[in-house]
Tab-separated table of C-alpha atoms in Angstrom:
chain	number	residue	atom	x	y	z
A	1304	MET	CA	-4.425	-0.865	21.928
A	1305	LYS	CA	-0.682	0.217	21.599
A	1306	ILE	CA	0.230	-0.123	17.875
A	1307	ILE	CA	3.559	0.440	15.973
A	1308	VAL	CA	3.012	1.587	12.338
A	1309	THR	CA	6.179	1.043	10.175
A	1310	GLY	CA	6.136	3.574	7.157
A	1311	GLY	CA	3.657	5.560	9.116
A	1312	ALA	CA	4.737	8.696	7.459
A	1313	GLY	CA	4.033	7.376	4.018
A	1314	PHE	CA	1.079	7.357	1.851
A	1315	ILE	CA	-0.895	4.465	3.059
A	1316	GLY	CA	0.714	4.228	6.661
A	1317	SER	CA	-0.334	7.856	7.430
A	1318	HIS	CA	-3.871	6.928	6.430
A	1319	ILE	CA	-3.570	4.087	8.831
A	1320	VAL	CA	-2.294	6.097	11.645
A	1321	ASP	CA	-5.146	8.382	11.189
A	1322	ALA	CA	-7.830	5.812	11.081
A	1323	CYS	CA	-6.103	4.111	14.416
A	1324	LEU	CA	-6.148	7.482	16.112
A	1325	ARG	CA	-9.660	8.161	15.260
A	1326	ALA	CA	-10.389	4.517	16.848
A	1327	GLY	CA	-8.879	5.832	20.029
A	1328	HIS	CA	-5.581	3.588	19.975
A	1329	ASP	CA	-2.159	4.814	20.909
A	1330	ILE	CA	0.253	4.953	18.216
A	1331	GLU	CA	4.050	5.166	17.518
A	1332	ILE	CA	5.663	5.362	13.974
A	1333	ILE	CA	8.717	3.884	12.584
A	1334	ASP	CA	9.933	5.528	9.240
A	1335	ASN	CA	13.036	6.612	7.819
A	1336	LEU	CA	11.489	9.388	5.805
A	1337	SER	CA	13.091	8.185	2.785
A	1338	THR	CA	9.735	8.378	0.753
A	1339	GLY	CA	7.471	9.407	3.434
A	1340	SER	CA	6.834	13.050	4.573
A	1341	SER	CA	6.767	14.621	8.156
A	1342	GLU	CA	3.698	16.650	6.794
A	1343	ASN	CA	1.883	13.288	6.760
A	1344	ILE	CA	2.198	12.905	10.690
A	1345	PRO	CA	0.112	14.166	13.454
A	1346	ARG	CA	1.887	16.444	15.927
A	1347	ASP	CA	1.085	14.365	18.911
A	1348	VAL	CA	2.421	11.083	17.591
A	1349	THR	CA	6.096	9.816	18.369
A	1350	VAL	CA	8.026	9.134	15.417
A	1351	HIS	CA	11.289	7.030	15.275
A	1352	ARG	CA	13.284	8.223	12.376
A	1353	ILE	CA	15.098	4.794	11.507
A	1354	ASP	CA	15.529	2.035	9.050
A	1355	ILE	CA	13.515	-1.130	9.778
A	1356	ARG	CA	16.791	-2.829	8.905
A	1357	ASP	CA	18.271	-1.481	11.976
A	1358	VAL	CA	17.703	-4.461	14.162
A	1359	LEU	CA	18.859	-3.247	17.458
A	1360	ALA	CA	17.129	0.009	17.008
A	1361	VAL	CA	13.952	-1.671	16.169
A	1362	ALA	CA	14.281	-3.978	18.981
A	1363	GLU	CA	14.660	-1.137	21.441
A	1364	ILE	CA	11.354	0.809	20.190
A	1365	PHE	CA	9.468	-2.355	20.795
A	1366	LYS	CA	11.042	-3.038	24.062
A	1367	THR	CA	10.354	0.493	25.349
A	1368	PHE	CA	6.743	0.914	23.870
A	1369	GLN	CA	5.504	-2.655	24.074
A	1370	PRO	CA	2.737	-2.699	21.280
A	1371	ASP	CA	-0.038	-4.896	21.384
A	1372	ALA	CA	-0.094	-4.855	17.480
A	1373	VAL	CA	2.283	-3.658	14.633
A	1374	CYS	CA	1.184	-2.763	11.189
A	1375	HIS	CA	4.177	-3.249	8.760
A	1376	GLN	CA	3.715	-0.871	5.799
A	1377	ALA	CA	7.316	0.164	5.312
A	1378	ALA	CA	8.903	-1.292	2.227
A	1379	GLN	CA	10.694	-0.729	-1.272
A	1380	LEU	CA	7.521	-0.406	-3.406
A	1381	SER	CA	8.808	-0.059	-7.080
A	1382	VAL	CA	8.212	-3.049	-9.291
A	1383	SER	CA	10.688	-1.620	-11.853
A	1384	ARG	CA	13.355	-0.679	-9.119
A	1385	SER	CA	12.899	-4.428	-8.004
A	1386	VAL	CA	13.995	-5.418	-11.290
A	1387	ARG	CA	16.920	-3.159	-11.685
A	1388	GLU	CA	17.966	-3.781	-7.977
A	1389	PRO	CA	16.888	-6.976	-6.668
A	1390	LEU	CA	19.353	-7.219	-3.695
A	1391	LEU	CA	18.231	-3.848	-2.441
A	1392	ASP	CA	14.627	-4.904	-2.881
A	1393	ALA	CA	15.198	-8.165	-0.784
A	1394	ASP	CA	17.252	-6.317	1.918
A	1395	ILE	CA	14.247	-3.953	2.653
A	1396	ASN	CA	11.378	-6.051	1.878
A	1397	CYS	CA	12.625	-9.496	3.795
A	1398	LEU	CA	15.286	-8.588	6.125
A	1399	GLY	CA	13.305	-5.249	7.194
A	1400	LEU	CA	10.390	-7.733	7.776
A	1401	LEU	CA	12.425	-10.170	9.683
A	1402	SER	CA	13.706	-7.185	12.034
A	1403	VAL	CA	10.330	-6.138	12.976
A	1404	LEU	CA	9.072	-9.826	13.341
A	1405	ASP	CA	11.864	-10.592	15.626
A	1406	ALA	CA	11.196	-7.578	17.666
A	1407	ALA	CA	7.239	-8.405	17.890
A	1408	VAL	CA	7.933	-11.815	19.230
A	1409	ALA	CA	10.497	-10.575	21.741
A	1410	THR	CA	8.119	-8.295	23.100
A	1411	ASP	CA	4.933	-10.534	22.967
A	1412	CYS	CA	3.162	-8.557	20.515
A	1413	LYS	CA	-0.115	-10.220	19.522
A	1414	ARG	CA	-0.782	-9.200	16.086
A	1415	MET	CA	1.049	-8.467	12.887
A	1416	VAL	CA	-0.647	-6.809	9.877
A	1417	PHE	CA	1.498	-7.130	6.649
A	1418	ALA	CA	1.296	-5.140	3.520
A	1419	SER	CA	1.251	-7.721	0.880
A	1420	SER	CA	0.329	-7.265	-2.636
A	1421	GLY	CA	-2.381	-9.081	-4.770
A	1422	GLY	CA	-1.523	-6.936	-7.531
A	1423	VAL	CA	1.931	-8.810	-8.068
A	1424	LEU	CA	1.348	-12.252	-6.424
A	1425	TYR	CA	-1.169	-13.621	-8.808
A	1426	GLY	CA	0.378	-12.683	-12.195
A	1427	ASP	CA	-1.644	-11.836	-15.175
A	1428	VAL	CA	-5.458	-12.533	-14.462
A	1429	THR	CA	-8.471	-11.482	-16.614
A	1430	GLU	CA	-11.138	-12.227	-13.907
A	1431	PRO	CA	-10.953	-11.132	-10.056
A	1432	ALA	CA	-8.284	-13.643	-8.315
A	1433	LEU	CA	-9.466	-15.262	-5.409
A	1434	GLU	CA	-6.855	-15.939	-2.483
A	1435	THR	CA	-6.936	-19.457	-3.391
A	1436	ALA	CA	-5.341	-18.815	-6.864
A	1437	PRO	CA	-1.856	-20.078	-7.390
A	1438	ALA	CA	1.022	-17.365	-6.497
A	1439	ASN	CA	2.859	-16.557	-9.580
A	1440	PRO	CA	4.999	-13.373	-8.828
A	1441	LEU	CA	7.051	-12.355	-11.965
A	1442	SER	CA	9.118	-9.700	-10.328
A	1443	PRO	CA	11.552	-9.460	-7.340
A	1444	TYR	CA	8.891	-7.175	-5.546
A	1445	GLY	CA	6.345	-10.057	-5.850
A	1446	ILE	CA	8.853	-12.577	-4.794
A	1447	THR	CA	9.466	-10.667	-1.729
A	1448	LYS	CA	5.908	-10.086	-0.834
A	1449	TRP	CA	5.283	-13.892	-1.257
A	1450	ALA	CA	8.370	-14.583	0.916
A	1451	GLY	CA	7.071	-12.018	3.654
A	1452	GLU	CA	3.656	-14.100	3.706
A	1453	LYS	CA	5.887	-17.441	4.074
A	1454	TYR	CA	7.848	-15.720	7.138
A	1455	LEU	CA	4.347	-14.714	8.557
A	1456	ASN	CA	3.397	-18.539	8.461
A	1457	PHE	CA	6.813	-19.579	10.266
A	1458	PHE	CA	6.462	-17.016	12.996
A	1459	ALA	CA	3.070	-18.161	13.582
A	1460	ARG	CA	4.059	-21.878	13.660
A	1461	GLU	CA	7.113	-21.172	16.044
A	1462	HIS	CA	6.060	-18.306	18.073
A	1463	GLY	CA	2.039	-18.149	17.861
A	1464	LEU	CA	2.035	-14.667	16.278
A	1465	THR	CA	-1.418	-14.281	14.680
A	1466	SER	CA	-0.830	-12.207	11.433
A	1467	VAL	CA	-3.076	-10.705	8.838
A	1468	ALA	CA	-1.495	-10.375	5.211
A	1469	LEU	CA	-3.484	-8.006	3.242
A	1470	ARG	CA	-2.824	-8.116	-0.564
A	1471	TYR	CA	-3.415	-4.871	-1.927
A	1472	SER	CA	-4.705	-4.217	-5.516
A	1473	ASN	CA	-3.372	-0.754	-6.912
A	1474	VAL	CA	-3.691	1.687	-4.040
A	1475	PHE	CA	-4.090	5.472	-4.923
A	1476	GLY	CA	-5.283	8.724	-3.161
A	1477	PRO	CA	-4.169	11.770	-1.293
A	1478	ARG	CA	-0.413	11.842	-0.101
A	1479	GLN	CA	0.669	9.423	-2.697
A	1480	ASN	CA	4.397	10.150	-3.678
A	1481	PRO	CA	4.174	11.571	-7.503
A	1482	HIS	CA	8.150	11.672	-7.533
A	1483	GLY	CA	8.809	7.832	-7.423
A	1484	GLU	CA	8.085	4.948	-9.848
A	1485	ALA	CA	5.085	3.446	-8.473
A	1486	GLY	CA	1.619	5.088	-8.213
A	1487	VAL	CA	0.444	6.151	-11.508
A	1488	VAL	CA	-2.539	8.224	-10.275
A	1489	ALA	CA	-0.058	10.543	-8.325
A	1490	ILE	CA	2.475	10.768	-11.237
A	1491	PHE	CA	-0.456	11.602	-13.722
A	1492	CYS	CA	-1.744	14.446	-11.303
A	1493	LYS	CA	1.653	15.853	-10.926
A	1494	GLN	CA	2.149	15.832	-14.823
A	1495	PHE	CA	-1.171	17.548	-15.373
A	1496	LEU	CA	-0.782	19.963	-12.665
A	1497	ASN	CA	2.555	21.133	-14.444
A	1498	GLY	CA	0.602	21.364	-17.606
A	1499	HIS	CA	2.267	18.389	-19.159
A	1500	ALA	CA	0.931	15.288	-20.970
A	1501	ALA	CA	0.812	12.340	-19.093
A	1502	HIS	CA	3.478	9.631	-20.004
A	1503	ILE	CA	2.038	6.095	-20.567
A	1504	ASN	CA	4.251	3.142	-20.819
A	1505	GLY	CA	3.316	0.898	-23.691
A	1506	ASP	CA	-0.143	0.986	-25.258
A	1507	GLY	CA	-1.922	1.672	-22.106
A	1508	LYS	CA	-4.154	-1.321	-22.110
A	1509	TYR	CA	-2.751	-2.710	-18.828
A	1510	VAL	CA	-5.806	-3.151	-16.792
A	1511	ARG	CA	-5.776	-2.655	-12.819
A	1512	ASP	CA	-7.863	-2.697	-9.885
A	1513	TYR	CA	-7.646	0.924	-8.121
A	1514	VAL	CA	-8.582	1.076	-4.493
A	1515	TYR	CA	-8.828	4.322	-2.668
A	1516	GLY	CA	-6.007	4.766	0.130
A	1517	PRO	CA	-8.570	5.589	3.157
A	1518	ASP	CA	-10.448	2.362	2.374
A	1519	VAL	CA	-7.311	0.483	2.498
A	1520	ALA	CA	-6.393	1.940	5.856
A	1521	ALA	CA	-10.017	0.961	6.988
A	1522	ALA	CA	-8.954	-2.589	6.124
A	1523	ASN	CA	-5.818	-2.306	8.143
A	1524	LEU	CA	-7.761	-1.054	11.098
A	1525	ALA	CA	-10.180	-4.082	10.935
A	1526	ALA	CA	-7.443	-6.371	10.563
A	1527	ILE	CA	-5.586	-4.886	13.706
A	1528	GLU	CA	-8.724	-5.286	15.690
A	1529	LEU	CA	-9.734	-8.750	14.441
A	1530	SER	CA	-10.529	-11.121	17.230
A	1531	LYS	CA	-7.996	-13.936	17.936
A	1532	ALA	CA	-11.124	-16.241	17.676
A	1533	SER	CA	-11.338	-15.334	14.005
A	1534	PHE	CA	-7.984	-17.195	13.179
A	1535	ALA	CA	-7.762	-20.736	12.001
A	1536	SER	CA	-5.026	-23.045	13.531
A	1537	GLU	CA	-2.299	-21.621	11.271
A	1538	LYS	CA	-2.887	-18.221	12.804
A	1539	VAL	CA	-2.295	-16.374	9.666
A	1540	VAL	CA	-5.109	-14.748	7.403
A	1541	SER	CA	-4.432	-13.631	3.723
A	1542	LEU	CA	-6.763	-11.418	2.230
A	1543	ASN	CA	-7.348	-9.568	-0.909
A	1544	ILE	CA	-8.042	-5.742	-0.580
A	1545	GLY	CA	-9.359	-4.156	-4.050
A	1546	THR	CA	-12.531	-3.601	-5.843
A	1547	GLY	CA	-12.662	-6.383	-8.474
A	1548	ILE	CA	-13.130	-3.641	-11.015
A	1549	GLY	CA	-10.800	-3.166	-14.033
A	1550	THR	CA	-9.810	0.077	-15.441
A	1551	ASP	CA	-6.953	0.374	-17.997
A	1552	VAL	CA	-4.404	3.192	-18.112
A	1553	ASN	CA	-5.914	4.777	-20.651
A	1554	GLU	CA	-9.129	5.223	-19.310
A	1555	LEU	CA	-7.637	6.326	-15.915
A	1556	GLU	CA	-5.566	8.997	-17.868
A	1557	GLU	CA	-8.762	10.444	-19.320
A	1558	LYS	CA	-10.586	10.658	-16.215
A	1559	LEU	CA	-7.818	12.159	-14.225
A	1560	ARG	CA	-6.929	14.769	-17.142
A	1561	THR	CA	-10.755	15.776	-17.032
A	1562	HIS	CA	-10.896	16.131	-13.164
A	1563	ILE	CA	-7.688	18.040	-13.192
A	1564	GLY	CA	-8.749	20.083	-16.271
A	1565	LEU	CA	-11.808	21.261	-14.516
A	1566	LEU	CA	-9.751	22.486	-11.545
A	1567	ARG	CA	-7.339	24.189	-13.832
A	1568	GLU	CA	-10.141	25.937	-15.446
A	1569	CYS	CA	-11.879	26.902	-12.273
A	1570	ALA	CA	-8.642	28.567	-11.265
A	1571	GLY	CA	-8.589	30.491	-14.268
A	1572	GLU	CA	-6.230	28.544	-16.533
A	1573	ARG	CA	-7.173	28.385	-19.815
A	1574	LYS	CA	-4.574	26.195	-21.362
A	1575	ILE	CA	-5.986	22.833	-22.528
A	1576	LEU	CA	-4.095	19.605	-21.372
A	1577	PRO	CA	-2.570	17.730	-24.110
A	1578	GLY	CA	-3.290	14.094	-24.796
A	1579	PRO	CA	-0.959	11.295	-23.605
A	1580	GLU	CA	2.454	10.619	-24.647
A	1581	HIS	CA	3.191	6.749	-25.182
A	1582	GLY	CA	6.689	5.360	-24.379
A	1583	PRO	CA	8.245	1.988	-24.323
A	1584	GLU	CA	6.677	-0.792	-22.249
A	1585	ARG	CA	8.150	-1.274	-18.758
A	1586	VAL	CA	9.899	-4.221	-17.658
A	1587	GLY	CA	7.766	-6.464	-15.060
A	1588	ASP	CA	4.466	-4.919	-15.770
A	1589	LEU	CA	1.357	-7.013	-16.150
A	1590	ARG	CA	-1.245	-6.760	-18.533
A	1591	SER	CA	-4.131	-7.621	-16.359
A	1592	ASN	CA	-4.653	-7.832	-12.650
A	1593	LEU	CA	-8.002	-7.891	-10.693
A	1594	LEU	CA	-8.702	-9.051	-7.069
A	1595	ASP	CA	-11.851	-10.588	-5.613
A	1596	ALA	CA	-12.064	-9.101	-2.099
A	1597	SER	CA	-15.181	-11.018	-0.866
A	1598	LEU	CA	-13.207	-12.832	1.752
A	1599	ALA	CA	-12.213	-9.709	3.253
A	1600	SER	CA	-15.698	-8.713	3.459
A	1601	ASN	CA	-16.659	-12.092	5.332
A	1602	VAL	CA	-13.605	-11.916	7.624
A	1603	LEU	CA	-13.041	-8.371	8.442
A	1604	GLY	CA	-16.660	-6.983	7.344
A	1605	TRP	CA	-14.724	-4.745	5.051
A	1606	LYS	CA	-15.751	-3.326	1.805
A	1607	PRO	CA	-14.439	-0.182	-0.118
A	1608	THR	CA	-16.697	2.741	0.418
A	1609	HIS	CA	-15.372	4.913	-2.351
A	1610	SER	CA	-15.956	4.395	-6.385
A	1611	LEU	CA	-13.035	4.948	-8.487
A	1612	ASP	CA	-14.264	8.393	-9.714
A	1613	GLU	CA	-14.981	9.571	-6.081
A	1614	GLY	CA	-11.430	8.646	-5.176
A	1615	LEU	CA	-9.868	10.386	-8.300
A	1616	GLU	CA	-11.856	13.504	-7.717
A	1617	ALA	CA	-10.644	13.630	-4.010
A	1618	THR	CA	-7.141	12.966	-4.974
A	1619	SER	CA	-7.091	15.528	-7.749
A	1620	HIS	CA	-8.467	18.140	-5.244
A	1621	TRP	CA	-5.674	17.249	-2.883
A	1622	PHE	CA	-2.696	17.430	-5.364
A	1623	PHE	CA	-4.396	20.697	-6.645
A	1624	GLU	CA	-4.500	22.347	-3.376
A	1625	LYS	CA	-0.799	21.235	-2.797
A	1626	LYS	CA	0.758	22.406	-5.960
């Protein structure tokens, strides 16, 4: 298949590109490299360095490449930034999506896979949420993801575009950007490798469902390759992508501090990493959020294959080697 991956130079997008290439697909990337990195891109993959909001440029890329599928990962990802700058958040996450959808239907693209977010759609939940749980997005970021799924339904009804919305839990892993405001695992890794304490917002008792990036890439590949016969009459499937296992930030910090501490010790660094520093709570953060991904198992045949500790160990090694 010929596949366009938007945001393909980013953390999750680049793992999706790798998974698609291993499966023998032909890939092109659209990415403005605002948060992604050219280091994440294989040398033989074409990259179009443009913004997804550039409607004419996106349309021309689709017209030339004629993709069978598009995997839309490009987005404004920070919940806290969406609270501060809701206009920018909507501009990128809604108008950018519409630019890609318009180009897809204009070139008779058969499949859209959309990076949605169960981590923000369902609001505070103490038990793993099903896809049938009522949507309760509390941040502008969550609102744009919910709106994105509604746009998928519109394009399915009007144009017959089959789509899969993957509602991610908290994704982590190698290549995650430690310099932004999203991605606590990457941020903690960077702080530890600099010999600093981890900065935790609030009391650290925020519970999240952490899923490993390459496992999320496998879910995207399965969604791209999903047969058309698997879709109901509405032509859109929304699926949770997570583990259903909750870990609070305090526990996560302790696990990562242990992994990084062992790596530093093996490298001859004797200084013991300090314990966490707690600051004020962050606006827009949920207390608890977990996802039930049993439907993804039934529809895609997907399950996460890495435990939290396995993923944290691999991620710690990657950041340690890159420091």
